[in-house]
XYZ file of C-alpha atoms in Angstrom:
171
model
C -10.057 -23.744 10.891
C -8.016 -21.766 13.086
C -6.005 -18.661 12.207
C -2.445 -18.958 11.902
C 0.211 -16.929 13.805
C -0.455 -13.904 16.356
C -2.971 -11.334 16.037
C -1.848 -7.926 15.232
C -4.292 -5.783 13.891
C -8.310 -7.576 14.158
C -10.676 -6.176 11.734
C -12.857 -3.326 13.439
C -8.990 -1.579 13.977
C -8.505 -1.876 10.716
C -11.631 -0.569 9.287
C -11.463 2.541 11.467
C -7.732 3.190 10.618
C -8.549 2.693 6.312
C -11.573 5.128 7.501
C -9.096 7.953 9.064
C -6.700 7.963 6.331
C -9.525 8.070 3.792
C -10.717 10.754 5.523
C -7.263 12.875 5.415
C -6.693 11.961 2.009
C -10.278 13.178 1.136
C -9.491 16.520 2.596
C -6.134 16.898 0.876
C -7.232 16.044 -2.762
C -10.523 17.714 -2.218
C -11.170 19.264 -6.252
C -8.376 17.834 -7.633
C -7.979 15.637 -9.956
C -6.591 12.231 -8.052
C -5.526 9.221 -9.330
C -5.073 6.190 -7.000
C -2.437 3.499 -7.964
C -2.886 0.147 -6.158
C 0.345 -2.440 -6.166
C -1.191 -5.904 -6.831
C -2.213 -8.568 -5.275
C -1.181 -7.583 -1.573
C -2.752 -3.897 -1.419
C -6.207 -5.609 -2.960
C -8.793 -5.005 0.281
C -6.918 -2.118 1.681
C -7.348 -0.718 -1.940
C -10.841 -1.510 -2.221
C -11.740 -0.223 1.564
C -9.770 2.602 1.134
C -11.355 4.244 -3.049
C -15.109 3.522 -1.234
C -13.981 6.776 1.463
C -12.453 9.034 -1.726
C -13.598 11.798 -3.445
C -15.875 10.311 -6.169
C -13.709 11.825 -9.051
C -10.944 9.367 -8.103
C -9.580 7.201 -10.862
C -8.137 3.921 -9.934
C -4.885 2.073 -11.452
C -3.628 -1.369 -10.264
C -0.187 -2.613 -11.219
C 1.097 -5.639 -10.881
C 4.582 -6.155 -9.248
C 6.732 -8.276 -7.674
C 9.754 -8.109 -5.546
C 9.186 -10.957 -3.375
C 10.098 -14.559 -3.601
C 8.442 -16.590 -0.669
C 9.210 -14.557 2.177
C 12.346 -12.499 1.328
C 12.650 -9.741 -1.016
C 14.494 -11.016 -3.934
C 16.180 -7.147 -4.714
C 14.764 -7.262 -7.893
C 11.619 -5.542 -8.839
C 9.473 -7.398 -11.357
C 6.505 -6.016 -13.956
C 7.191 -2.067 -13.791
C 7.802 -2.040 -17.450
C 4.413 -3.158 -17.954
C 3.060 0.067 -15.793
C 1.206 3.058 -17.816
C -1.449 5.358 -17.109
C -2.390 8.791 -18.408
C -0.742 11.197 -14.869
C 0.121 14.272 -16.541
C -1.709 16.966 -14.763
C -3.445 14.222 -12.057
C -1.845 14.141 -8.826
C -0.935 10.039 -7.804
C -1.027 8.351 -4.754
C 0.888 5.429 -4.775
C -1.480 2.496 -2.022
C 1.100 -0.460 -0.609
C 0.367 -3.190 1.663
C 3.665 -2.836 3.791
C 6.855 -0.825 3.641
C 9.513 -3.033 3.886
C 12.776 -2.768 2.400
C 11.523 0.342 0.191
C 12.771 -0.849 -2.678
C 9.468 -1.491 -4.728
C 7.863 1.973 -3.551
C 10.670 3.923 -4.788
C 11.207 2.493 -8.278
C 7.396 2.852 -8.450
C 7.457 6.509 -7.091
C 10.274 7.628 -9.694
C 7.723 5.469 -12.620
C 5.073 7.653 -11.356
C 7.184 10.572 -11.634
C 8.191 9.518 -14.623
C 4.430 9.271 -16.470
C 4.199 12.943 -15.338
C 2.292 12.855 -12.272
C 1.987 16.730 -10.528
C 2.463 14.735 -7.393
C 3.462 11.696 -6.130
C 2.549 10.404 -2.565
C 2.637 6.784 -0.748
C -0.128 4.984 1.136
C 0.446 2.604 3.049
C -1.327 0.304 5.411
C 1.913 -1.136 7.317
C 5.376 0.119 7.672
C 7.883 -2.385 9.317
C 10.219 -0.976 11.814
C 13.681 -2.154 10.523
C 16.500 -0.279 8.192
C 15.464 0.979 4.750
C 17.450 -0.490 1.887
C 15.710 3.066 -0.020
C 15.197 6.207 2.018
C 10.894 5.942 1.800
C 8.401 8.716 3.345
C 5.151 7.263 3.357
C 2.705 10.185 3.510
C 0.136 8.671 5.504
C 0.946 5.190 7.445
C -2.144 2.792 8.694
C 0.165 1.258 11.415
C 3.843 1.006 12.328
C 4.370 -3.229 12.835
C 7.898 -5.030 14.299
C 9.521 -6.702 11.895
C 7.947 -9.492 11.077
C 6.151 -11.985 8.466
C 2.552 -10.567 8.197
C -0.773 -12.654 6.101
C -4.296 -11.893 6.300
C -6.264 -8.356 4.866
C -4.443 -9.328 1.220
C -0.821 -10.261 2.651
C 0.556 -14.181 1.697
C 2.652 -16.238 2.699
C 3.047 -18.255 -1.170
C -0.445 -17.155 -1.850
C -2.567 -18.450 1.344
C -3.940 -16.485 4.128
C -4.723 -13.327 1.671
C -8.298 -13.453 2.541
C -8.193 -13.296 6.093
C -9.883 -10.254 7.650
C -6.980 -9.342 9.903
C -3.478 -8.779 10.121
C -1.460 -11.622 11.804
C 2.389 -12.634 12.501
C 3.531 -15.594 11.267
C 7.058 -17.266 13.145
């Protein structure tokens, strides 16, 4: 079967890119105690590929939720309430599968802040270049994408493509 859309980003780029930021992250959290949030299901393999390069000490959250209806942000986040973990004293990174409108990372950053977190920082593998709804500074960006509908390396479109091991544009 043949892949749909336009290639963007094939796998070997995107193992070497997950490699460098583990790498930088590494070297910032380096004896500290580091706690890695993952937002579910779209940040699922650059979660996975991403803990395997941390410091071993690394504890791993995922939380499910939602903003997206089909292809278009619906405004709303969905499933935050449902978000706990144990942060106080632990610094937080906060792993995404795109930036978009911003709107999920920063109610999620202020939930992290919230649960007591020393710090709060964002991962994530794409960042769309359009307008913010949300002012959002990732601290470490895999790649910078136009603006357009992305599947493959855990992105959907309605919950197919998620598996492919590459990023591609769908029209």
């Amino acid at each position: 079967m043949k892949a749909p859309g336009d290639s963007l980003l094939s796998s070997p780029v995107l193992r070497r890119r997950v490699a460098e930021l583990g790498k930088d992250i590494s070297r910032r959290y380096q004896d500290k105690p580091l706690t890695v949030i993952g937002l579910m299901n779209g940040s699922i393999f650059f979660l996975v590929d991403l803990v395997r390069r941390l410091p071993i000490e690394t504890q791993v959250e995922c939380w499910r939720v939602q903003s997206y209806a089909g292809r278009a942000s619906s405004g709303v986040l969905k499933g935050l309430e449902h978000c706990q973990a144990e942060l106080k004293g632990r610094h937080a990174i906060i792993v995404d599968d795109i930036l978009d409108t911003g709107l999920t990372l920063d109610a999620v950053q202020q939930h992290v802040r919230d649960l007591g977190a020393e710090s709060v920082e964002i991962c994530v593998l794409l960042r769309k270049k359009r307008r913010r709804t949300v002012k959002i500074r990732p601290r470490w960006v895999g790649f910078d994408i136009p603006d357009r509908f992305v599947v493959g390396y855990g992105l959907d479109d309605d919950g197919k493509y998620r598996g492919l091991n590459s990023i591609r544009a769908l029209d």
